[in-house]
Tab-separated table of C-alpha atoms in Angstrom:
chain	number	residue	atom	x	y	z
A	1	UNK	CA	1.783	5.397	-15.158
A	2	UNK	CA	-0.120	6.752	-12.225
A	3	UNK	CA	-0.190	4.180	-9.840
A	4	UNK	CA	-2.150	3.868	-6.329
A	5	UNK	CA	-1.135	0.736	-4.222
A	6	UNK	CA	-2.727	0.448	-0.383
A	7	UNK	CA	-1.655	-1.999	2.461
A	8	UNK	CA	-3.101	-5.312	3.373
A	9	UNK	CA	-5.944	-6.676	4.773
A	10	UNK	CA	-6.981	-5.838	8.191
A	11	UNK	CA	-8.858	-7.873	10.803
A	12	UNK	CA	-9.847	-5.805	14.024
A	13	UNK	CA	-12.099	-6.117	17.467
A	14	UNK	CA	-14.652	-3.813	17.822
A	15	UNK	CA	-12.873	-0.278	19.933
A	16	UNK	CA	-9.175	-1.059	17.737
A	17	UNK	CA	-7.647	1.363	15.164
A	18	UNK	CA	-6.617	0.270	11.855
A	19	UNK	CA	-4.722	2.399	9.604
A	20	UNK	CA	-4.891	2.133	5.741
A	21	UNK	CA	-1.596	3.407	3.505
A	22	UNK	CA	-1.559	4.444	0.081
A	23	UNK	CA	1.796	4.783	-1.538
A	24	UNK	CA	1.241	6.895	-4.802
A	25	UNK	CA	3.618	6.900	-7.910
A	26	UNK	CA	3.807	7.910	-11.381
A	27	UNK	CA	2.911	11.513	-10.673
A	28	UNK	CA	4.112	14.935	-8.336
A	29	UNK	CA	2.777	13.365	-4.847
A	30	UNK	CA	2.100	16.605	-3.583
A	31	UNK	CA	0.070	18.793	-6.521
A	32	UNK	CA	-3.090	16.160	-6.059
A	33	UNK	CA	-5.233	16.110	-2.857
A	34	UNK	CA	-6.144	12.656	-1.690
A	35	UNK	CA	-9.879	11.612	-1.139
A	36	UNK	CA	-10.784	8.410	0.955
A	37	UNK	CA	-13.845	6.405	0.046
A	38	UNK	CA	-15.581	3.480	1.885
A	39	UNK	CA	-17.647	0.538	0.758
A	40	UNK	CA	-19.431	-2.070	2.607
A	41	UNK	CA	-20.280	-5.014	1.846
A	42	UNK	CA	-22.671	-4.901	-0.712
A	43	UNK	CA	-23.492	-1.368	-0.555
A	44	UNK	CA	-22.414	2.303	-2.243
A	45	UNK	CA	-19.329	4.511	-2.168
A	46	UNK	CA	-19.051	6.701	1.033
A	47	UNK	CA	-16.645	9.466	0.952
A	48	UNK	CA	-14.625	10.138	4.194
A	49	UNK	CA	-12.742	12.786	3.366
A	50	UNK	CA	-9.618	14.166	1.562
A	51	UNK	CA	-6.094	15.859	2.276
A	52	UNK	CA	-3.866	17.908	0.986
A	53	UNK	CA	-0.307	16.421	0.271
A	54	UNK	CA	1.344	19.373	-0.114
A	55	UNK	CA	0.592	21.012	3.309
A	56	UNK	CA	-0.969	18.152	5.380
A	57	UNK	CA	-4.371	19.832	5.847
A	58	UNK	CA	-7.904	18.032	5.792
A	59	UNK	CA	-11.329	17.939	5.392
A	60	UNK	CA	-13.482	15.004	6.675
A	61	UNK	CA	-17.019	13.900	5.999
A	62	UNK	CA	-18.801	15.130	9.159
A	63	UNK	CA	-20.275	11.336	9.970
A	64	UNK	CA	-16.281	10.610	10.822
A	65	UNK	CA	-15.481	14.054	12.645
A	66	UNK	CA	-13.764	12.796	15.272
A	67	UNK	CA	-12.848	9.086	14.358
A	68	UNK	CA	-10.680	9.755	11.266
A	69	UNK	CA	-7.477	11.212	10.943
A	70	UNK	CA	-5.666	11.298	7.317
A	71	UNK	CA	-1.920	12.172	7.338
A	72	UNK	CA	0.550	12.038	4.671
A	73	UNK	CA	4.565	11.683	4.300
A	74	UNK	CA	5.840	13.208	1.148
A	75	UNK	CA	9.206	11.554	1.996
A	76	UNK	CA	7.556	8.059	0.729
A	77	UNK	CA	4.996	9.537	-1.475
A	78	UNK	CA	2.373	7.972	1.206
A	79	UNK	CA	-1.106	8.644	2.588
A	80	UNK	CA	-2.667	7.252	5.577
A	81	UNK	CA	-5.964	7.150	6.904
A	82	UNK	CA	-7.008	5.904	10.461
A	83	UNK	CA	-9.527	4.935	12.119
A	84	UNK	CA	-10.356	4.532	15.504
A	85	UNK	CA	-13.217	3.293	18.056
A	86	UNK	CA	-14.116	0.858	15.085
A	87	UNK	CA	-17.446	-0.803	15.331
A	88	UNK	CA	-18.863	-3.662	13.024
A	89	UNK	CA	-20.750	-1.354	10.705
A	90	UNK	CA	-17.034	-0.206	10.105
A	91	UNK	CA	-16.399	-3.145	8.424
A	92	UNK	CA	-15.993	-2.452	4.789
A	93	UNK	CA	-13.345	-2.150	1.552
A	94	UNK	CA	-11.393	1.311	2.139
A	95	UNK	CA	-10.231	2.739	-1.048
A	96	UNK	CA	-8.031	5.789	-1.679
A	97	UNK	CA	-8.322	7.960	-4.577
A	98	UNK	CA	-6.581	10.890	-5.863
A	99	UNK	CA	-8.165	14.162	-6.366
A	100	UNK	CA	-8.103	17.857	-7.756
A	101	UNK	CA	-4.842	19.335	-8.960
A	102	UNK	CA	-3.996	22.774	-7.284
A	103	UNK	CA	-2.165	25.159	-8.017
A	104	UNK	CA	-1.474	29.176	-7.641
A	105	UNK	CA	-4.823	28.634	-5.464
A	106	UNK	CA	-6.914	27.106	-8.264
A	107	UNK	CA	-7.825	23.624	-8.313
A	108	UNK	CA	-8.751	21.895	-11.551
A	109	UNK	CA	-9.659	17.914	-11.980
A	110	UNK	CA	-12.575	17.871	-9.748
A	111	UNK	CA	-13.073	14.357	-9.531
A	112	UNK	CA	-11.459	11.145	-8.679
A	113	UNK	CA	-9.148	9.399	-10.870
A	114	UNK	CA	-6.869	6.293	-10.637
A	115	UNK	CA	-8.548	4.580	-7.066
A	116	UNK	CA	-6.144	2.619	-5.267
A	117	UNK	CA	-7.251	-1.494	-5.333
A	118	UNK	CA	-9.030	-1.113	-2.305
A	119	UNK	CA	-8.118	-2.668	1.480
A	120	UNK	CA	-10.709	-4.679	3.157
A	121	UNK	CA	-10.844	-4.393	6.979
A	122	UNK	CA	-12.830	-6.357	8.747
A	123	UNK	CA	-14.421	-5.729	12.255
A	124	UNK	CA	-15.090	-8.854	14.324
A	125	UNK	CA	-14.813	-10.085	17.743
B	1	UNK	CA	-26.625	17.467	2.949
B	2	UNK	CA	-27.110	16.958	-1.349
B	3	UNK	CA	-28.628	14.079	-1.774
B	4	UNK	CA	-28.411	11.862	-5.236
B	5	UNK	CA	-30.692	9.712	-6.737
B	6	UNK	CA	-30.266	6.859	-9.234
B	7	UNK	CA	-32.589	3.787	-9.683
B	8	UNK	CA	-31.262	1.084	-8.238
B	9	UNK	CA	-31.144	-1.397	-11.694
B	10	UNK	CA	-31.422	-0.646	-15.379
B	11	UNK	CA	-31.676	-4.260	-18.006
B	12	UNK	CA	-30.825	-3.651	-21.574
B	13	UNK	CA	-30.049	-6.355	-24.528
B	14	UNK	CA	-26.540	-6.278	-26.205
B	15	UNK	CA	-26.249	-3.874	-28.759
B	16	UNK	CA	-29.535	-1.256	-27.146
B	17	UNK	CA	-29.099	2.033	-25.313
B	18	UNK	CA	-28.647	1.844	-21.331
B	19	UNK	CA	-29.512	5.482	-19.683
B	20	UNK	CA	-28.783	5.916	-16.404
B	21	UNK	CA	-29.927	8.851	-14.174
B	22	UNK	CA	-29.055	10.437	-11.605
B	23	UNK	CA	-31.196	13.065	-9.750
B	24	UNK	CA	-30.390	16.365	-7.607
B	25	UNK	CA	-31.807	19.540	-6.912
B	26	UNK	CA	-30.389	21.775	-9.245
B	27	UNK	CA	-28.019	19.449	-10.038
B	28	UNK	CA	-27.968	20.759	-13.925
B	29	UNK	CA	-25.520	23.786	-11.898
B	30	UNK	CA	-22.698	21.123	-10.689
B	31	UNK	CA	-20.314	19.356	-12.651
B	32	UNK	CA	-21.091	15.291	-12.606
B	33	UNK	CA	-18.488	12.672	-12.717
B	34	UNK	CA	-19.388	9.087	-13.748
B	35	UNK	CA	-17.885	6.004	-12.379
B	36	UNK	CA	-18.610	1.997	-13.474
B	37	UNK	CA	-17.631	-0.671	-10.714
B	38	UNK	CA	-17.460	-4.334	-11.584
B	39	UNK	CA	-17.669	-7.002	-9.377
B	40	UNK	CA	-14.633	-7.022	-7.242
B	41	UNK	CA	-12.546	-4.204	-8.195
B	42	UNK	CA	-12.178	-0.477	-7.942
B	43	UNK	CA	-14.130	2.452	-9.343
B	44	UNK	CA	-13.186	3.482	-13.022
B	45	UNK	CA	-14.149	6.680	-13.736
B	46	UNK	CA	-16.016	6.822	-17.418
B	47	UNK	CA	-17.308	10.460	-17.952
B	48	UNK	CA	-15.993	13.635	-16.404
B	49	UNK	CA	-17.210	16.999	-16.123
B	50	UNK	CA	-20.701	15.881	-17.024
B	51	UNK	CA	-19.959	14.730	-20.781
B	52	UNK	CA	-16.262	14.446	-21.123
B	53	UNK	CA	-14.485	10.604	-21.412
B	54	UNK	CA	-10.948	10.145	-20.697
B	55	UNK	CA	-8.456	8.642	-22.410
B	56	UNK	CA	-9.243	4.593	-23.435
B	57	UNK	CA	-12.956	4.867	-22.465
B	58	UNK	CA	-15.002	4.204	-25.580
B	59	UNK	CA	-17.229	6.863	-27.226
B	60	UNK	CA	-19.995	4.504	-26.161
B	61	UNK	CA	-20.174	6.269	-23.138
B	62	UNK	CA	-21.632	9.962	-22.935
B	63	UNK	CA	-22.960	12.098	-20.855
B	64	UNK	CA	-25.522	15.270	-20.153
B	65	UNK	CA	-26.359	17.483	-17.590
B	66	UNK	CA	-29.777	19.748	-17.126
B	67	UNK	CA	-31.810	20.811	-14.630
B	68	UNK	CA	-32.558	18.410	-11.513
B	69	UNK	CA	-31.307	15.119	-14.248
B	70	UNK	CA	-28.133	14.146	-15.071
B	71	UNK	CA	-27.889	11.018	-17.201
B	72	UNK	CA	-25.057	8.658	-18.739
B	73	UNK	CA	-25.902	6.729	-21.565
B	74	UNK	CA	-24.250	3.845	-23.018
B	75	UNK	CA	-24.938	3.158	-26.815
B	76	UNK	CA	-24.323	-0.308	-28.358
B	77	UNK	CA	-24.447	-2.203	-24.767
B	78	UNK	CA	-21.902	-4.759	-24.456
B	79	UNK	CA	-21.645	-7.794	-22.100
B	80	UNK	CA	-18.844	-6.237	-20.582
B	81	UNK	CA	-20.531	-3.126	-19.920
B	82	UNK	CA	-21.965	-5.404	-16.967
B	83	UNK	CA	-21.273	-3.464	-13.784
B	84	UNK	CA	-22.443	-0.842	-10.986
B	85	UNK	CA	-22.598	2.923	-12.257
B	86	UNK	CA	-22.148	5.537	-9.883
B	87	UNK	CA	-22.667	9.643	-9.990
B	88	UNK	CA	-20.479	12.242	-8.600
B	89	UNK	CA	-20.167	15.646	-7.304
B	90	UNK	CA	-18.711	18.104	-5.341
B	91	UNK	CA	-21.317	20.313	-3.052
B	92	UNK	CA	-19.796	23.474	-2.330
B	93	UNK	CA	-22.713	24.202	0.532
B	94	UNK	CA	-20.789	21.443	2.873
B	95	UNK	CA	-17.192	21.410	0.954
B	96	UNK	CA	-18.350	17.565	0.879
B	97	UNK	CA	-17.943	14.991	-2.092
B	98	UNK	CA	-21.236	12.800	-2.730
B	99	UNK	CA	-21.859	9.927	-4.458
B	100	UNK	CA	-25.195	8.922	-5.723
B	101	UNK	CA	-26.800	5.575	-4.496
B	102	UNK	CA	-25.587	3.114	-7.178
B	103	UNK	CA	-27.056	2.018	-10.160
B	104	UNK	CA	-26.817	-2.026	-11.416
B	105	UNK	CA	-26.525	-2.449	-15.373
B	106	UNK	CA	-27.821	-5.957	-16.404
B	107	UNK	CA	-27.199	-6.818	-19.884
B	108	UNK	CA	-30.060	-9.312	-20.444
Protein backbone atom coordinates (compact mmCIF):
# COMPACT_ATOMS: atom_id res chain seq x y z
CA UNK A 1 0.00 0.00 0.00
CA UNK A 2 1.07 3.56 -0.50
CA UNK A 3 2.86 4.45 2.38
CA UNK A 4 4.34 8.00 3.60
CA UNK A 5 6.60 7.77 6.78
CA UNK A 6 8.56 11.25 7.96
CA UNK A 7 11.43 11.59 10.58
CA UNK A 8 11.20 12.43 14.20
CA UNK A 9 10.48 15.10 16.28
CA UNK A 10 12.47 18.18 16.19
CA UNK A 11 13.30 20.69 18.93
CA UNK A 12 15.17 23.92 17.61
CA UNK A 13 16.41 27.64 18.87
CA UNK A 14 15.08 30.34 17.17
CA UNK A 15 17.85 31.16 13.74
CA UNK A 16 18.49 26.85 13.46
CA UNK A 17 17.47 24.71 10.43
CA UNK A 18 15.56 21.64 10.78
CA UNK A 19 15.03 19.35 8.00
CA UNK A 20 11.93 17.04 7.69
CA UNK A 21 12.29 13.51 5.49
CA UNK A 22 9.67 11.63 3.94
CA UNK A 23 10.55 8.20 2.73
CA UNK A 24 7.68 7.13 0.27
CA UNK A 25 6.78 3.44 -0.66
CA UNK A 26 4.21 1.41 -2.22
CA UNK A 27 4.21 3.39 -5.44
CA UNK A 28 6.79 4.76 -8.61
CA UNK A 29 8.64 7.52 -6.29
CA UNK A 30 9.20 9.59 -9.11
CA UNK A 31 5.65 9.85 -11.32
CA UNK A 32 3.99 11.86 -8.10
CA UNK A 33 5.12 15.43 -7.15
CA UNK A 34 5.43 15.99 -3.45
CA UNK A 35 3.48 18.87 -1.66
CA UNK A 36 4.52 20.06 1.94
CA UNK A 37 1.87 21.31 4.32
CA UNK A 38 2.18 23.03 7.76
CA UNK A 39 -0.01 23.18 10.83
CA UNK A 40 0.28 25.02 13.98
CA UNK A 41 -0.86 24.47 16.87
CA UNK A 42 -4.35 24.73 16.80
CA UNK A 43 -4.73 26.30 13.55
CA UNK A 44 -5.34 25.35 9.53
CA UNK A 45 -3.32 23.61 6.83
CA UNK A 46 -0.66 25.90 5.15
CA UNK A 47 0.81 24.72 2.01
CA UNK A 48 4.60 25.35 1.49
CA UNK A 49 5.16 24.08 -1.56
CA UNK A 50 5.75 20.96 -3.76
CA UNK A 51 8.54 19.16 -5.94
CA UNK A 52 8.96 17.19 -8.55
CA UNK A 53 10.66 13.72 -7.88
CA UNK A 54 11.42 12.96 -11.11
CA UNK A 55 13.59 16.03 -12.03
CA UNK A 56 14.20 17.77 -8.64
CA UNK A 57 12.41 21.02 -9.56
CA UNK A 58 10.12 23.21 -7.16
CA UNK A 59 7.64 25.51 -6.50
CA UNK A 60 7.26 27.20 -3.05
CA UNK A 61 4.49 29.18 -1.43
CA UNK A 62 5.82 32.75 -1.79
CA UNK A 63 5.49 33.43 2.29
CA UNK A 64 8.68 30.78 2.38
CA UNK A 65 10.61 32.14 -0.82
CA UNK A 66 13.73 32.15 0.49
CA UNK A 67 13.59 30.00 3.78
CA UNK A 68 12.57 26.64 2.24
CA UNK A 69 14.35 24.39 0.18
CA UNK A 70 12.70 20.82 -0.81
CA UNK A 71 15.09 18.23 -2.35
CA UNK A 72 14.59 14.71 -3.10
CA UNK A 73 16.84 11.38 -3.56
CA UNK A 74 15.22 8.86 -5.77
CA UNK A 75 18.00 6.45 -4.66
CA UNK A 76 15.96 6.06 -1.16
CA UNK A 77 12.64 6.99 -2.46
CA UNK A 78 13.05 10.22 -0.04
CA UNK A 79 11.91 13.85 0.17
CA UNK A 80 13.23 16.52 2.28
CA UNK A 81 12.17 19.78 3.20
CA UNK A 82 14.26 22.45 5.17
CA UNK A 83 13.94 25.12 6.83
CA UNK A 84 16.03 27.72 7.91
CA UNK A 85 16.19 31.14 10.04
CA UNK A 86 13.31 29.40 12.11
CA UNK A 87 11.39 31.64 14.38
CA UNK A 88 8.70 30.60 17.05
CA UNK A 89 5.72 31.15 14.80
CA UNK A 90 7.61 28.27 12.90
CA UNK A 91 6.70 26.05 15.37
CA UNK A 92 4.15 23.68 14.05
CA UNK A 93 3.32 19.78 12.76
CA UNK A 94 5.02 19.52 9.13
CA UNK A 95 3.30 17.04 7.03
CA UNK A 96 4.22 15.74 3.56
CA UNK A 97 1.80 14.71 1.05
CA UNK A 98 1.92 13.32 -2.31
CA UNK A 99 0.54 15.00 -5.27
CA UNK A 100 -0.49 15.00 -9.08
CA UNK A 101 0.65 12.17 -11.31
CA UNK A 102 2.50 13.40 -14.54
CA UNK A 103 3.10 12.16 -17.31
CA UNK A 104 3.84 12.85 -21.28
CA UNK A 105 3.40 16.56 -19.79
CA UNK A 106 -0.09 16.05 -18.36
CA UNK A 107 -0.72 15.85 -14.82
CA UNK A 108 -3.82 14.14 -13.48
CA UNK A 109 -4.74 13.59 -9.51
CA UNK A 110 -4.86 17.14 -8.58
CA UNK A 111 -5.02 16.79 -5.04
CA UNK A 112 -3.35 15.32 -2.10
CA UNK A 113 -3.59 11.82 -1.18
CA UNK A 114 -1.98 9.49 1.45
CA UNK A 115 -0.29 12.53 3.98
CA UNK A 116 2.62 11.35 5.72
CA UNK A 117 1.85 11.14 9.91
CA UNK A 118 3.07 14.42 10.34
CA UNK A 119 6.57 15.68 12.28
CA UNK A 120 6.22 18.17 14.97
CA UNK A 121 9.09 20.69 15.32
CA UNK A 122 9.20 22.78 17.87
CA UNK A 123 10.91 26.28 18.11
CA UNK A 124 12.07 27.30 21.59
CA UNK A 125 14.89 28.89 23.27
CA UNK B 1 -3.94 35.39 -3.58
CA UNK B 2 -7.57 32.99 -3.67
CA UNK B 3 -8.87 33.17 -0.66
CA UNK B 4 -11.42 30.34 0.90
CA UNK B 5 -14.04 30.61 3.18
CA UNK B 6 -15.71 28.06 5.47
CA UNK B 7 -17.54 28.79 8.81
CA UNK B 8 -15.59 28.02 11.42
CA UNK B 9 -18.20 25.20 13.26
CA UNK B 10 -21.23 23.33 12.00
CA UNK B 11 -23.43 21.03 15.14
CA UNK B 12 -25.65 18.35 13.83
CA UNK B 13 -27.46 15.30 15.85
CA UNK B 14 -26.53 11.65 14.86
CA UNK B 15 -28.32 10.45 12.07
CA UNK B 16 -29.14 14.55 10.40
CA UNK B 17 -27.43 16.15 7.41
CA UNK B 18 -24.06 18.20 8.14
CA UNK B 19 -23.32 20.75 5.03
CA UNK B 20 -20.32 22.32 4.99
CA UNK B 21 -19.31 25.26 2.70
CA UNK B 22 -16.77 26.57 1.41
CA UNK B 23 -16.68 29.96 -0.45
CA UNK B 24 -14.49 31.47 -3.47
CA UNK B 25 -14.84 33.73 -6.18
CA UNK B 26 -15.74 31.78 -8.97
CA UNK B 27 -14.86 28.95 -7.28
CA UNK B 28 -17.83 26.84 -9.17
CA UNK B 29 -14.70 26.98 -12.25
CA UNK B 30 -11.99 24.96 -10.00
CA UNK B 31 -12.00 21.53 -9.04
CA UNK B 32 -12.48 21.15 -4.94
CA UNK B 33 -10.92 18.49 -2.90
CA UNK B 34 -12.30 17.66 0.58
CA UNK B 35 -10.31 16.63 3.51
CA UNK B 36 -11.63 15.52 7.35
CA UNK B 37 -8.88 15.83 10.19
CA UNK B 38 -9.46 14.28 13.58
CA UNK B 39 -7.89 15.14 16.55
CA UNK B 40 -4.32 14.17 16.34
CA UNK B 41 -3.72 12.70 13.07
CA UNK B 42 -3.28 13.48 9.43
CA UNK B 43 -5.59 14.80 6.73
CA UNK B 44 -7.84 12.09 4.98
CA UNK B 45 -8.99 13.15 1.94
CA UNK B 46 -13.02 12.33 1.57
CA UNK B 47 -14.24 13.86 -1.80
CA UNK B 48 -12.19 14.59 -4.88
CA UNK B 49 -12.73 16.50 -7.87
CA UNK B 50 -15.65 18.29 -6.28
CA UNK B 51 -18.09 15.15 -5.89
CA UNK B 52 -16.01 12.10 -6.36
CA UNK B 53 -15.12 9.65 -3.01
CA UNK B 54 -12.33 7.32 -3.11
CA UNK B 55 -12.08 4.03 -2.38
CA UNK B 56 -13.39 3.01 1.53
CA UNK B 57 -14.99 6.46 2.11
CA UNK B 58 -18.70 5.92 2.64
CA UNK B 59 -21.37 7.23 0.22
CA UNK B 60 -22.31 9.39 3.19
CA UNK B 61 -20.08 11.81 1.98
CA UNK B 62 -20.83 13.93 -1.29
CA UNK B 63 -20.06 16.72 -2.79
CA UNK B 64 -21.12 19.85 -5.28
CA UNK B 65 -19.66 22.59 -6.87
CA UNK B 66 -21.46 25.99 -8.36
CA UNK B 67 -20.81 29.31 -8.62
CA UNK B 68 -18.88 31.20 -5.66
CA UNK B 69 -20.22 27.78 -3.13
CA UNK B 70 -18.85 24.65 -2.91
CA UNK B 71 -20.35 22.40 -0.25
CA UNK B 72 -19.76 18.76 1.27
CA UNK B 73 -22.49 17.19 2.85
CA UNK B 74 -22.58 14.35 5.11
CA UNK B 75 -25.95 12.37 5.31
CA UNK B 76 -26.77 10.12 8.32
CA UNK B 77 -24.08 11.96 10.74
CA UNK B 78 -22.24 9.61 12.80
CA UNK B 79 -20.26 10.13 16.06
CA UNK B 80 -17.31 9.33 14.27
CA UNK B 81 -17.85 11.76 11.67
CA UNK B 82 -16.48 14.10 14.61
CA UNK B 83 -13.57 16.00 13.10
CA UNK B 84 -12.14 19.24 11.21
CA UNK B 85 -13.21 19.49 7.39
CA UNK B 86 -11.08 21.25 5.14
CA UNK B 87 -11.47 22.57 1.24
CA UNK B 88 -9.00 22.41 -1.47
CA UNK B 89 -7.79 23.80 -4.63
CA UNK B 90 -5.34 24.51 -6.97
CA UNK B 91 -5.21 28.41 -8.27
CA UNK B 92 -3.67 28.48 -11.51
CA UNK B 93 -3.30 32.60 -11.22
CA UNK B 94 -0.28 31.92 -8.53
CA UNK B 95 0.51 28.04 -9.47
CA UNK B 96 -0.30 27.92 -5.54
CA UNK B 97 -2.35 25.17 -3.59
CA UNK B 98 -4.94 26.72 -0.95
CA UNK B 99 -6.68 25.43 1.68
CA UNK B 100 -9.77 26.91 3.08
CA UNK B 101 -9.85 28.06 6.82
CA UNK B 102 -11.17 24.90 8.56
CA UNK B 103 -14.41 23.91 9.43
CA UNK B 104 -15.25 21.97 13.11
CA UNK B 105 -18.13 19.22 12.84
CA UNK B 106 -19.76 18.71 16.32
CA UNK B 107 -22.06 15.90 16.50
CA UNK B 108 -24.32 17.09 19.36
Amino acid sequence: QVQLVQSGAEVKKPGASVKVSCKASGYTFTSYYMHWVRQAPGQGLEWMGIINPSGGSTSYAQKFQGRVTMTRDTSTSTVYMELSSLRSEDTAVYYCARGQYCTNGVCYNNWFDPWGQGTLVTVSS
Amino acid sequence: SYVLTQPPSVSVAPGQTARITCGGNNIGSKSVHWYQQKPGQAPVLVVYDDSDRPSGIPERFSGSNSGNTATLTISRVEAGDEADYYCQVWDSSSDHYVFGTGTKVTVL
